[in-house]
Amino acid sequence: RTVTYDVPPQEILTRDSVTTAVDAVVYYRISKPMMAVTNVEDVNKSTRLLAQTTLRNVLGTKDLAQVLSEREEISNSMREILDVGTDPWGVKVERVEIKDVRLPVQMQRAMAAEAEAERE
């Protein structure tokens, strides 16, 4: 049975020093129940914590423009990293989706002003 984990918004500092709040959804299932019981104390909690840290780590290596434009690539990269990390626990990560990227208000205003200037 697939478990859905809604990763709470994570404050992330991008490579170009922009602070954003990003949340995601991770879909995973227990593929090897014996390993899930014997190799880790709390498989669900461990998977969830790893998902949070992986989200921060992966996005911290990207520029803001990449975070906004390369969601699918970021999701696939996260899925691969999580799948490798949780394999010893008997967990199969099926899918990762970036839900929302929230920018600081000042950044939104600056981007809107830039877009307006380009239209003129």
XYZ file of N, CA, C and O in Angstrom:
480
model
N 0.841 -1.180 0.000
C 0.000 0.000 0.000
C 0.887 1.246 0.000
O 1.841 1.345 0.758
N 0.548 2.205 -0.825
C 1.333 3.431 -0.951
C 0.983 4.408 0.166
O -0.179 4.612 0.484
N 2.024 4.996 0.743
C 1.877 6.018 1.782
C 2.175 7.369 1.143
O 3.132 7.504 0.384
N 1.352 8.354 1.457
C 1.561 9.706 0.957
C 2.054 10.573 2.107
O 1.447 10.608 3.165
N 3.164 11.267 1.873
C 3.694 12.172 2.881
C 3.774 13.579 2.305
O 4.461 13.824 1.320
N 3.055 14.473 2.917
C 3.051 15.877 2.529
C 4.188 16.567 3.284
O 4.071 16.842 4.478
N 5.289 16.813 2.586
C 6.459 17.437 3.220
C 6.093 18.883 3.556
O 5.696 19.642 2.673
N 6.186 19.271 4.824
C 5.848 20.652 5.186
C 6.796 21.637 4.515
O 7.903 21.271 4.137
N 6.370 22.885 4.361
C 7.239 23.877 3.713
C 8.601 23.948 4.395
O 8.698 24.033 5.613
N 9.639 23.882 3.577
C 11.006 23.932 4.068
C 11.628 25.250 3.613
O 11.552 25.610 2.437
N 12.224 25.964 4.550
C 12.944 27.193 4.214
C 14.263 26.784 3.560
O 15.047 26.052 4.156
N 14.470 27.247 2.344
C 15.645 26.836 1.585
C 16.391 28.064 1.095
O 15.794 29.012 0.597
N 17.701 28.027 1.219
C 18.557 29.070 0.676
C 19.133 28.528 -0.625
O 19.898 27.563 -0.619
N 18.739 29.128 -1.741
C 19.216 28.657 -3.037
C 20.680 29.025 -3.230
O 21.241 29.807 -2.460
N 21.271 28.469 -4.278
C 22.686 28.717 -4.549
C 22.970 30.193 -4.786
O 24.061 30.682 -4.470
N 21.967 30.920 -5.311
C 22.164 32.356 -5.536
C 21.629 33.201 -4.371
O 21.293 34.361 -4.533
N 21.551 32.595 -3.200
C 21.251 33.264 -1.931
C 19.858 33.869 -1.839
O 19.669 34.929 -1.258
N 18.865 33.196 -2.408
C 17.470 33.598 -2.270
C 16.798 32.610 -1.318
O 16.926 31.399 -1.483
N 16.093 33.133 -0.326
C 15.382 32.274 0.609
C 13.982 32.014 0.070
O 13.246 32.950 -0.241
N 13.631 30.740 -0.041
C 12.303 30.352 -0.512
C 11.725 29.317 0.435
O 12.451 28.682 1.200
N 10.423 29.163 0.380
C 9.756 28.094 1.128
C 9.196 27.119 0.094
O 8.435 27.516 -0.795
N 9.600 25.872 0.186
C 9.201 24.870 -0.797
C 8.598 23.686 -0.061
O 9.127 23.235 0.952
N 7.472 23.187 -0.596
C 6.912 21.956 -0.046
C 6.709 20.957 -1.170
O 6.685 21.306 -2.351
N 6.605 19.700 -0.780
C 6.546 18.610 -1.751
C 5.653 17.498 -1.215
O 5.203 17.538 -0.066
N 5.429 16.514 -2.071
C 4.704 15.305 -1.682
C 5.572 14.118 -2.080
O 6.122 14.085 -3.185
N 5.692 13.157 -1.167
C 6.460 11.943 -1.435
C 5.512 10.752 -1.316
O 4.769 10.635 -0.332
N 5.544 9.894 -2.326
C 4.743 8.677 -2.325
C 5.703 7.498 -2.183
O 6.633 7.363 -2.983
N 5.492 6.685 -1.168
C 6.374 5.542 -0.951
C 5.580 4.361 -0.418
O 4.442 4.506 0.023
N 6.198 3.197 -0.481
C 5.560 1.999 0.073
C 6.630 1.112 0.689
O 7.807 1.190 0.336
N 6.172 0.298 1.606
C 7.058 -0.687 2.220
C 7.133 -1.869 1.260
O 6.138 -2.541 1.022
N 8.313 -2.115 0.701
C 8.458 -3.208 -0.260
C 8.982 -4.484 0.402
O 8.718 -5.576 -0.078
N 9.719 -4.308 1.488
C 10.283 -5.455 2.211
C 10.001 -5.275 3.697
O 10.790 -4.676 4.433
N 8.853 -5.786 4.155
C 8.424 -5.547 5.542
C 9.431 -6.002 6.597
O 9.588 -5.331 7.612
N 10.111 -7.097 6.363
C 11.075 -7.600 7.350
C 12.218 -6.590 7.540
O 12.608 -6.298 8.672
N 12.704 -6.011 6.440
C 13.774 -5.011 6.534
C 13.261 -3.747 7.220
O 13.994 -3.103 7.974
N 12.016 -3.383 6.958
C 11.437 -2.177 7.549
C 11.330 -2.298 9.063
O 11.366 -1.299 9.775
N 11.211 -3.511 9.552
C 11.100 -3.737 10.994
C 12.478 -3.909 11.640
O 12.726 -3.387 12.727
N 13.376 -4.594 10.949
C 14.656 -4.932 11.578
C 15.771 -3.918 11.334
O 16.686 -3.824 12.145
N 15.711 -3.144 10.250
C 16.835 -2.278 9.893
C 16.705 -0.829 10.337
O 17.665 -0.073 10.238
N 15.531 -0.442 10.809
C 15.338 0.944 11.227
C 14.275 0.967 12.329
O 13.344 0.157 12.313
N 14.443 1.873 13.292
C 13.527 1.904 14.436
C 12.107 2.303 14.045
O 11.148 1.668 14.439
N 11.973 3.386 13.276
C 10.652 3.867 12.855
C 10.747 4.224 11.377
O 11.186 5.320 11.023
N 10.333 3.308 10.528
C 10.531 3.455 9.087
C 9.802 4.679 8.536
O 10.340 5.397 7.692
N 8.597 4.959 8.999
C 7.856 6.110 8.479
C 8.504 7.428 8.890
O 8.681 8.329 8.072
N 8.856 7.549 10.156
C 9.496 8.773 10.628
C 10.834 8.987 9.928
O 11.148 10.098 9.499
N 11.600 7.931 9.778
C 12.905 8.036 9.124
C 12.771 8.450 7.668
O 13.518 9.300 7.179
N 11.800 7.877 6.979
C 11.574 8.222 5.568
C 11.156 9.675 5.449
O 11.608 10.404 4.563
N 10.313 10.131 6.345
C 9.833 11.512 6.307
C 10.950 12.511 6.601
O 11.064 13.542 5.934
N 11.773 12.212 7.582
C 12.894 13.107 7.893
C 13.894 13.154 6.741
O 14.410 14.218 6.393
N 14.146 11.999 6.136
C 15.048 11.966 4.992
C 14.475 12.764 3.822
O 15.213 13.464 3.124
N 13.161 12.705 3.641
C 12.520 13.484 2.566
C 12.713 14.982 2.799
O 13.013 15.729 1.860
N 12.570 15.425 4.027
C 12.743 16.852 4.333
C 14.176 17.308 4.077
O 14.401 18.342 3.447
N 15.129 16.543 4.569
C 16.525 16.953 4.405
C 16.961 16.856 2.944
O 17.724 17.696 2.471
N 16.455 15.863 2.233
C 16.797 15.722 0.815
C 16.251 16.897 0.017
O 16.931 17.434 -0.866
N 15.031 17.334 0.332
C 14.450 18.492 -0.343
C 15.342 19.718 -0.142
O 15.689 20.421 -1.097
N 15.758 19.951 1.093
C 16.630 21.109 1.370
C 17.983 20.973 0.676
O 18.495 21.930 0.095
N 18.553 19.791 0.729
C 19.882 19.590 0.139
C 19.869 19.734 -1.379
O 20.749 20.378 -1.955
N 18.899 19.134 -2.034
C 18.837 19.190 -3.500
C 18.577 20.617 -3.964
O 19.249 21.123 -4.864
N 17.617 21.288 -3.355
C 17.282 22.645 -3.794
C 18.369 23.647 -3.428
O 18.513 24.666 -4.106
N 19.131 23.374 -2.396
C 20.227 24.258 -2.018
C 21.340 24.303 -3.044
O 22.162 25.215 -3.039
N 21.374 23.338 -3.958
C 22.398 23.312 -5.005
C 21.919 23.990 -6.287
O 22.653 24.057 -7.267
N 20.676 24.500 -6.287
C 20.074 25.089 -7.488
C 19.931 26.598 -7.337
O 19.742 27.107 -6.244
N 19.987 27.300 -8.473
C 19.651 28.725 -8.508
C 18.134 28.852 -8.474
O 17.416 27.901 -8.816
N 17.641 30.040 -8.126
C 16.199 30.265 -8.086
C 15.548 29.956 -9.434
O 14.498 29.319 -9.495
N 16.178 30.379 -10.515
C 15.615 30.127 -11.849
C 15.472 28.629 -12.104
O 14.476 28.184 -12.681
N 16.438 27.836 -11.656
C 16.362 26.388 -11.828
C 15.246 25.797 -10.980
O 14.522 24.912 -11.435
N 15.098 26.281 -9.753
C 14.039 25.786 -8.872
C 12.673 26.021 -9.511
O 11.794 25.167 -9.474
N 12.511 27.179 -10.128
C 11.226 27.521 -10.727
C 10.979 26.806 -12.052
O 9.835 26.509 -12.383
N 12.034 26.519 -12.804
C 11.833 25.973 -14.150
C 12.110 24.481 -14.297
O 11.675 23.878 -15.272
N 12.801 23.879 -13.349
C 13.213 22.478 -13.499
C 12.570 21.576 -12.448
O 13.223 20.681 -11.901
N 11.300 21.770 -12.197
C 10.625 20.993 -11.151
C 10.661 19.492 -11.413
O 10.862 18.691 -10.501
N 10.442 19.100 -12.669
C 10.405 17.674 -12.992
C 11.768 17.021 -12.760
O 11.857 15.948 -12.178
N 12.837 17.694 -13.197
C 14.183 17.164 -12.996
C 14.518 17.087 -11.506
O 15.123 16.115 -11.046
N 14.123 18.106 -10.758
C 14.365 18.113 -9.311
C 13.593 16.972 -8.649
O 14.141 16.253 -7.802
N 12.352 16.779 -9.037
C 11.538 15.692 -8.486
C 12.170 14.335 -8.766
O 12.249 13.476 -7.884
N 12.636 14.131 -10.000
C 13.266 12.855 -10.356
C 14.557 12.637 -9.583
O 14.826 11.526 -9.114
N 15.342 13.691 -9.441
C 16.584 13.599 -8.673
C 16.297 13.236 -7.218
O 16.949 12.360 -6.635
N 15.303 13.899 -6.637
C 14.926 13.598 -5.243
C 14.439 12.163 -5.104
O 14.775 11.478 -4.142
N 13.640 11.702 -6.054
C 13.117 10.333 -5.988
C 14.270 9.328 -5.994
O 14.299 8.391 -5.203
N 15.239 9.551 -6.876
C 16.381 8.635 -6.957
C 17.183 8.632 -5.654
O 17.550 7.569 -5.147
N 17.461 9.811 -5.122
C 18.234 9.915 -3.879
C 17.485 9.250 -2.729
O 18.066 8.488 -1.940
N 16.188 9.538 -2.618
C 15.392 8.940 -1.537
C 15.284 7.433 -1.693
O 15.347 6.695 -0.707
N 15.124 6.970 -2.916
C 14.986 5.531 -3.144
C 16.255 4.786 -2.734
O 16.197 3.748 -2.089
N 17.405 5.360 -3.076
C 18.678 4.747 -2.682
C 18.836 4.792 -1.156
O 19.238 3.810 -0.527
N 18.484 5.927 -0.561
C 18.649 6.090 0.891
C 17.727 5.218 1.722
O 18.074 4.818 2.836
N 16.542 4.936 1.206
C 15.570 4.146 1.971
C 15.579 2.669 1.597
O 14.916 1.855 2.262
N 16.317 2.288 0.582
C 16.359 0.881 0.161
C 16.776 -0.069 1.289
O 16.163 -1.123 1.462
N 17.795 0.276 2.100
C 18.159 -0.627 3.200
C 17.053 -0.782 4.245
O 17.098 -1.699 5.061
N 16.073 0.112 4.231
C 14.964 0.039 5.174
C 13.770 -0.716 4.591
O 12.717 -0.803 5.225
N 13.903 -1.206 3.352
C 12.803 -1.922 2.719
C 11.723 -1.007 2.183
O 10.562 -1.392 2.060
N 12.097 0.235 1.838
C 11.134 1.228 1.340
C 11.414 1.489 -0.136
O 12.573 1.629 -0.543
N 10.351 1.566 -0.917
C 10.442 1.928 -2.328
C 9.760 3.278 -2.511
O 8.557 3.415 -2.274
N 10.537 4.313 -2.893
C 9.972 5.632 -3.156
C 9.458 5.619 -4.586
O 10.218 5.412 -5.530
N 8.154 5.817 -4.725
C 7.532 5.708 -6.039
C 7.526 7.018 -6.809
O 7.659 7.027 -8.022
N 7.352 8.120 -6.076
C 7.203 9.404 -6.765
C 7.448 10.553 -5.794
O 7.132 10.455 -4.620
N 7.983 11.652 -6.322
C 8.160 12.885 -5.558
C 7.660 14.022 -6.433
O 7.982 14.084 -7.626
N 6.866 14.896 -5.859
C 6.350 16.055 -6.588
C 6.611 17.321 -5.778
O 6.335 17.353 -4.581
N 7.148 18.354 -6.433
C 7.295 19.668 -5.810
C 5.922 20.331 -5.900
O 5.386 20.502 -6.986
N 5.352 20.684 -4.748
C 4.012 21.280 -4.742
C 4.035 22.779 -4.959
O 3.314 23.297 -5.792
N 4.844 23.457 -4.186
C 4.771 24.913 -4.201
C 6.133 25.514 -3.887
O 6.872 24.992 -3.056
N 6.435 26.604 -4.579
C 7.642 27.384 -4.301
C 7.169 28.789 -3.977
O 6.578 29.457 -4.819
N 7.382 29.210 -2.741
C 6.957 30.548 -2.314
C 8.179 31.455 -2.204
O 9.139 31.130 -1.521
N 8.060 32.589 -2.880
C 9.144 33.570 -2.881
C 8.860 34.669 -1.866
O 7.693 34.957 -1.579
N 9.898 35.317 -1.361
C 9.684 36.463 -0.490
C 8.922 37.556 -1.249
O 9.075 37.696 -2.466
N 8.134 38.342 -0.535
C 7.311 39.386 -1.147
C 8.181 40.365 -1.944
O 7.821 40.761 -3.050
N 9.335 40.748 -1.396
C 10.211 41.684 -2.100
C 10.653 41.112 -3.447
O 10.741 41.834 -4.439
N 10.930 39.812 -3.477
C 11.355 39.152 -4.711
C 10.206 39.137 -5.724
O 10.409 39.381 -6.914
N 8.988 38.878 -5.249
C 7.826 38.887 -6.140
C 7.637 40.269 -6.757
O 7.373 40.391 -7.960
N 7.786 41.306 -5.939
C 7.643 42.675 -6.443
C 8.720 43.005 -7.473
O 8.449 43.618 -8.510
N 9.939 42.606 -7.178
C 11.036 42.880 -8.103
C 10.827 42.163 -9.433
O 11.054 42.735 -10.503
N 10.355 40.923 -9.375
C 10.111 40.167 -10.608
C 8.958 40.781 -11.394
O 9.000 40.846 -12.632
N 7.932 41.245 -10.700
C 6.795 41.891 -11.371
C 7.233 43.196 -12.031
O 6.838 43.491 -13.172
N 8.060 43.973 -11.337
C 8.553 45.230 -11.905
C 9.425 44.963 -13.133
O 9.327 45.669 -14.147
N 10.242 43.933 -13.073
C 11.084 43.576 -14.215
C 10.231 43.139 -15.408
O 10.487 43.542 -16.548
N 9.209 42.330 -15.149
C 8.316 41.884 -16.226
C 7.584 43.064 -16.845
O 7.404 43.139 -18.071
N 7.158 44.000 -16.001
C 6.455 45.193 -16.484
C 7.377 46.033 -17.365
O 6.970 46.533 -18.413
N 8.625 46.184 -16.939
C 9.598 46.970 -17.714
C 9.866 46.311 -19.070
O 10.026 46.998 -20.086
N 9.905 44.986 -19.108
C 10.133 44.282 -20.368
C 8.974 44.450 -21.327
O 9.167 44.481 -22.544
N 7.748 44.578 -20.814
C 6.561 44.739 -21.673
C 6.529 46.120 -22.304
O 5.916 46.308 -23.361
N 7.122 47.093 -21.668
C 7.065 48.473 -22.181
C 8.077 48.749 -23.255
O 8.858 48.141 -23.705
